[in-house]
Amino acid sequence: MRVVLGRYLFEEADEFLRHRHMVSLLLATGIVLSFCATWGFLELFGLVPQIGVFHISWGFFAAWGFASALVGLFYR
C-alpha cells in the first residue's frame, strides 16, 4: 500500500493537491503514532488489553480520512 500511495503522490500533477495529501498523511501518521505509543505504555502496566497489529492499518486509514477532512476545512 505504501508503494501505491508513494506513486500517487509522485505522479500528482497539481502541487496544491499533493500538498494537501502530504499534510493529511503526516497528520494521520502523527495521530496513529501517538495512539500506539499511549496504548503501548498503558499496555505495559496491564491497564488496557492487547490489540493486534492488524488493527493499526485500518486505524491509520481512518485517521487519514479524519485528517483529510480537517485539512479540507482548513483550506476552505
mmCIF file with all atom_site columns, C-alpha atoms in Angstrom:
data_model
loop_
_atom_site.group_PDB
_atom_site.id
_atom_site.type_symbol
_atom_site.label_atom_id
_atom_site.label_alt_id
_atom_site.label_comp_id
_atom_site.label_asym_id
_atom_site.label_entity_id
_atom_site.label_seq_id
_atom_site.pdbx_PDB_ins_code
_atom_site.Cartn_x
_atom_site.Cartn_y
_atom_site.Cartn_z
_atom_site.occupancy
_atom_site.B_iso_or_equiv
_atom_site.pdbx_formal_charge
_atom_site.auth_seq_id
_atom_site.auth_comp_id
_atom_site.auth_asym_id
_atom_site.auth_atom_id
_atom_site.pdbx_PDB_model_num
ATOM 1  C CA . MET A 1 1  ? 0.000   0.000  0.000   1.00 0.00 ? 1  MET A CA 1
ATOM 2  C CA . ARG A 1 2  ? 2.905   2.344  0.672   1.00 0.00 ? 2  ARG A CA 1
ATOM 3  C CA . VAL A 1 3  ? 4.036   1.917  -2.911  1.00 0.00 ? 3  VAL A CA 1
ATOM 4  C CA . VAL A 1 4  ? 0.611   2.891  -4.228  1.00 0.00 ? 4  VAL A CA 1
ATOM 5  C CA . LEU A 1 5  ? 0.463   5.996  -2.036  1.00 0.00 ? 5  LEU A CA 1
ATOM 6  C CA . GLY A 1 6  ? 4.014   6.951  -2.981  1.00 0.00 ? 6  GLY A CA 1
ATOM 7  C CA . ARG A 1 7  ? 3.331   6.579  -6.697  1.00 0.00 ? 7  ARG A CA 1
ATOM 8  C CA . TYR A 1 8  ? 0.152   8.610  -6.382  1.00 0.00 ? 8  TYR A CA 1
ATOM 9  C CA . LEU A 1 9  ? 1.975   11.446 -4.660  1.00 0.00 ? 9  LEU A CA 1
ATOM 10 C CA . PHE A 1 10 ? 4.855   11.263 -7.125  1.00 0.00 ? 10 PHE A CA 1
ATOM 11 C CA . GLU A 1 11 ? 2.573   11.367 -10.175 1.00 0.00 ? 11 GLU A CA 1
ATOM 12 C CA . GLU A 1 12 ? 0.139   14.010 -8.868  1.00 0.00 ? 12 GLU A CA 1
ATOM 13 C CA . ALA A 1 13 ? 0.436   16.987 -11.218 1.00 0.00 ? 13 ALA A CA 1
ATOM 14 C CA . ASP A 1 14 ? -1.337  19.547 -9.058  1.00 0.00 ? 14 ASP A CA 1
ATOM 15 C CA . GLU A 1 15 ? 1.034   20.855 -6.380  1.00 0.00 ? 15 GLU A CA 1
ATOM 16 C CA . PHE A 1 16 ? -1.771  22.083 -4.141  1.00 0.00 ? 16 PHE A CA 1
ATOM 17 C CA . LEU A 1 17 ? -3.482  18.679 -4.043  1.00 0.00 ? 17 LEU A CA 1
ATOM 18 C CA . ARG A 1 18 ? -0.132  16.982 -3.436  1.00 0.00 ? 18 ARG A CA 1
ATOM 19 C CA . HIS A 1 19 ? 0.496   19.337 -0.524  1.00 0.00 ? 19 HIS A CA 1
ATOM 20 C CA . ARG A 1 20 ? -2.959  18.661 0.954   1.00 0.00 ? 20 ARG A CA 1
ATOM 21 C CA . HIS A 1 21 ? -2.439  14.904 0.740   1.00 0.00 ? 21 HIS A CA 1
ATOM 22 C CA . MET A 1 22 ? 1.028   15.160 2.267   1.00 0.00 ? 22 MET A CA 1
ATOM 23 C CA . VAL A 1 23 ? -0.281  17.214 5.189   1.00 0.00 ? 23 VAL A CA 1
ATOM 24 C CA . SER A 1 24 ? -3.123  14.723 5.667   1.00 0.00 ? 24 SER A CA 1
ATOM 25 C CA . LEU A 1 25 ? -0.717  11.783 5.617   1.00 0.00 ? 25 LEU A CA 1
ATOM 26 C CA . LEU A 1 26 ? 1.614   13.449 8.097   1.00 0.00 ? 26 LEU A CA 1
ATOM 27 C CA . LEU A 1 27 ? -1.270  14.287 10.415  1.00 0.00 ? 27 LEU A CA 1
ATOM 28 C CA . ALA A 1 28 ? -2.599  10.725 10.202  1.00 0.00 ? 28 ALA A CA 1
ATOM 29 C CA . THR A 1 29 ? 0.857   9.326  10.935  1.00 0.00 ? 29 THR A CA 1
ATOM 30 C CA . GLY A 1 30 ? 1.158   11.552 13.990  1.00 0.00 ? 30 GLY A CA 1
ATOM 31 C CA . ILE A 1 31 ? -2.280  10.539 15.245  1.00 0.00 ? 31 ILE A CA 1
ATOM 32 C CA . VAL A 1 32 ? -1.545  6.823  14.860  1.00 0.00 ? 32 VAL A CA 1
ATOM 33 C CA . LEU A 1 33 ? 1.935   7.068  16.377  1.00 0.00 ? 33 LEU A CA 1
ATOM 34 C CA . SER A 1 34 ? 0.588   8.989  19.363  1.00 0.00 ? 34 SER A CA 1
ATOM 35 C CA . PHE A 1 35 ? -2.204  6.483  19.849  1.00 0.00 ? 35 PHE A CA 1
ATOM 36 C CA . CYS A 1 36 ? 0.142   3.490  19.564  1.00 0.00 ? 36 CYS A CA 1
ATOM 37 C CA . ALA A 1 37 ? 2.674   4.977  21.987  1.00 0.00 ? 37 ALA A CA 1
ATOM 38 C CA . THR A 1 38 ? -0.020  5.783  24.544  1.00 0.00 ? 38 THR A CA 1
ATOM 39 C CA . TRP A 1 39 ? -1.723  2.410  24.164  1.00 0.00 ? 39 TRP A CA 1
ATOM 40 C CA . GLY A 1 40 ? 1.599   0.565  24.420  1.00 0.00 ? 40 GLY A CA 1
ATOM 41 C CA . PHE A 1 41 ? 2.523   2.445  27.579  1.00 0.00 ? 41 PHE A CA 1
ATOM 42 C CA . LEU A 1 42 ? -0.826  1.621  29.172  1.00 0.00 ? 42 LEU A CA 1
ATOM 43 C CA . GLU A 1 43 ? -0.482  -1.975 27.983  1.00 0.00 ? 43 GLU A CA 1
ATOM 44 C CA . LEU A 1 44 ? 2.810   -2.358 29.868  1.00 0.00 ? 44 LEU A CA 1
ATOM 45 C CA . PHE A 1 45 ? 1.014   -1.767 33.152  1.00 0.00 ? 45 PHE A CA 1
ATOM 46 C CA . GLY A 1 46 ? -1.914  -4.014 32.279  1.00 0.00 ? 46 GLY A CA 1
ATOM 47 C CA . LEU A 1 47 ? -4.449  -1.181 32.193  1.00 0.00 ? 47 LEU A CA 1
ATOM 48 C CA . VAL A 1 48 ? -5.732  -1.933 28.689  1.00 0.00 ? 48 VAL A CA 1
ATOM 49 C CA . PRO A 1 49 ? -5.956  -5.182 26.696  1.00 0.00 ? 49 PRO A CA 1
ATOM 50 C CA . GLN A 1 50 ? -3.510  -6.002 23.943  1.00 0.00 ? 50 GLN A CA 1
ATOM 51 C CA . ILE A 1 51 ? -4.670  -5.208 20.397  1.00 0.00 ? 51 ILE A CA 1
ATOM 52 C CA . GLY A 1 52 ? -3.486  -6.859 17.206  1.00 0.00 ? 52 GLY A CA 1
ATOM 53 C CA . VAL A 1 53 ? -1.091  -5.166 14.849  1.00 0.00 ? 53 VAL A CA 1
ATOM 54 C CA . PHE A 1 54 ? -3.617  -5.625 12.035  1.00 0.00 ? 54 PHE A CA 1
ATOM 55 C CA . HIS A 1 55 ? -5.888  -3.024 13.625  1.00 0.00 ? 55 HIS A CA 1
ATOM 56 C CA . ILE A 1 56 ? -3.235  -0.348 13.265  1.00 0.00 ? 56 ILE A CA 1
ATOM 57 C CA . SER A 1 57 ? -3.575  -0.402 9.469   1.00 0.00 ? 57 SER A CA 1
ATOM 58 C CA . TRP A 1 58 ? -7.302  0.323  9.374   1.00 0.00 ? 58 TRP A CA 1
ATOM 59 C CA . GLY A 1 59 ? -6.801  2.801  12.198  1.00 0.00 ? 59 GLY A CA 1
ATOM 60 C CA . PHE A 1 60 ? -4.278  4.630  10.024  1.00 0.00 ? 60 PHE A CA 1
ATOM 61 C CA . PHE A 1 61 ? -6.724  4.888  7.141   1.00 0.00 ? 61 PHE A CA 1
ATOM 62 C CA . ALA A 1 62 ? -9.472  6.069  9.491   1.00 0.00 ? 62 ALA A CA 1
ATOM 63 C CA . ALA A 1 63 ? -7.077  8.704  10.845  1.00 0.00 ? 63 ALA A CA 1
ATOM 64 C CA . TRP A 1 64 ? -6.158  9.655  7.275   1.00 0.00 ? 64 TRP A CA 1
ATOM 65 C CA . GLY A 1 65 ? -9.824  10.216 6.450   1.00 0.00 ? 65 GLY A CA 1
ATOM 66 C CA . PHE A 1 66 ? -10.258 12.318 9.588   1.00 0.00 ? 66 PHE A CA 1
ATOM 67 C CA . ALA A 1 67 ? -7.101  14.298 8.810   1.00 0.00 ? 67 ALA A CA 1
ATOM 68 C CA . SER A 1 68 ? -8.209  14.835 5.211   1.00 0.00 ? 68 SER A CA 1
ATOM 69 C CA . ALA A 1 69 ? -11.489 16.290 6.454   1.00 0.00 ? 69 ALA A CA 1
ATOM 70 C CA . LEU A 1 70 ? -9.614  18.613 8.830   1.00 0.00 ? 70 LEU A CA 1
ATOM 71 C CA . VAL A 1 71 ? -7.222  19.750 6.127   1.00 0.00 ? 71 VAL A CA 1
ATOM 72 C CA . GLY A 1 72 ? -10.148 20.293 3.756   1.00 0.00 ? 72 GLY A CA 1
ATOM 73 C CA . LEU A 1 73 ? -11.814 22.525 6.326   1.00 0.00 ? 73 LEU A CA 1
ATOM 74 C CA . PHE A 1 74 ? -8.575  24.406 6.890   1.00 0.00 ? 74 PHE A CA 1
ATOM 75 C CA . TYR A 1 75 ? -8.057  25.180 3.183   1.00 0.00 ? 75 TYR A CA 1
ATOM 76 C CA . ARG A 1 76 ? -11.680 26.081 2.547   1.00 0.00 ? 76 ARG A CA 1
#
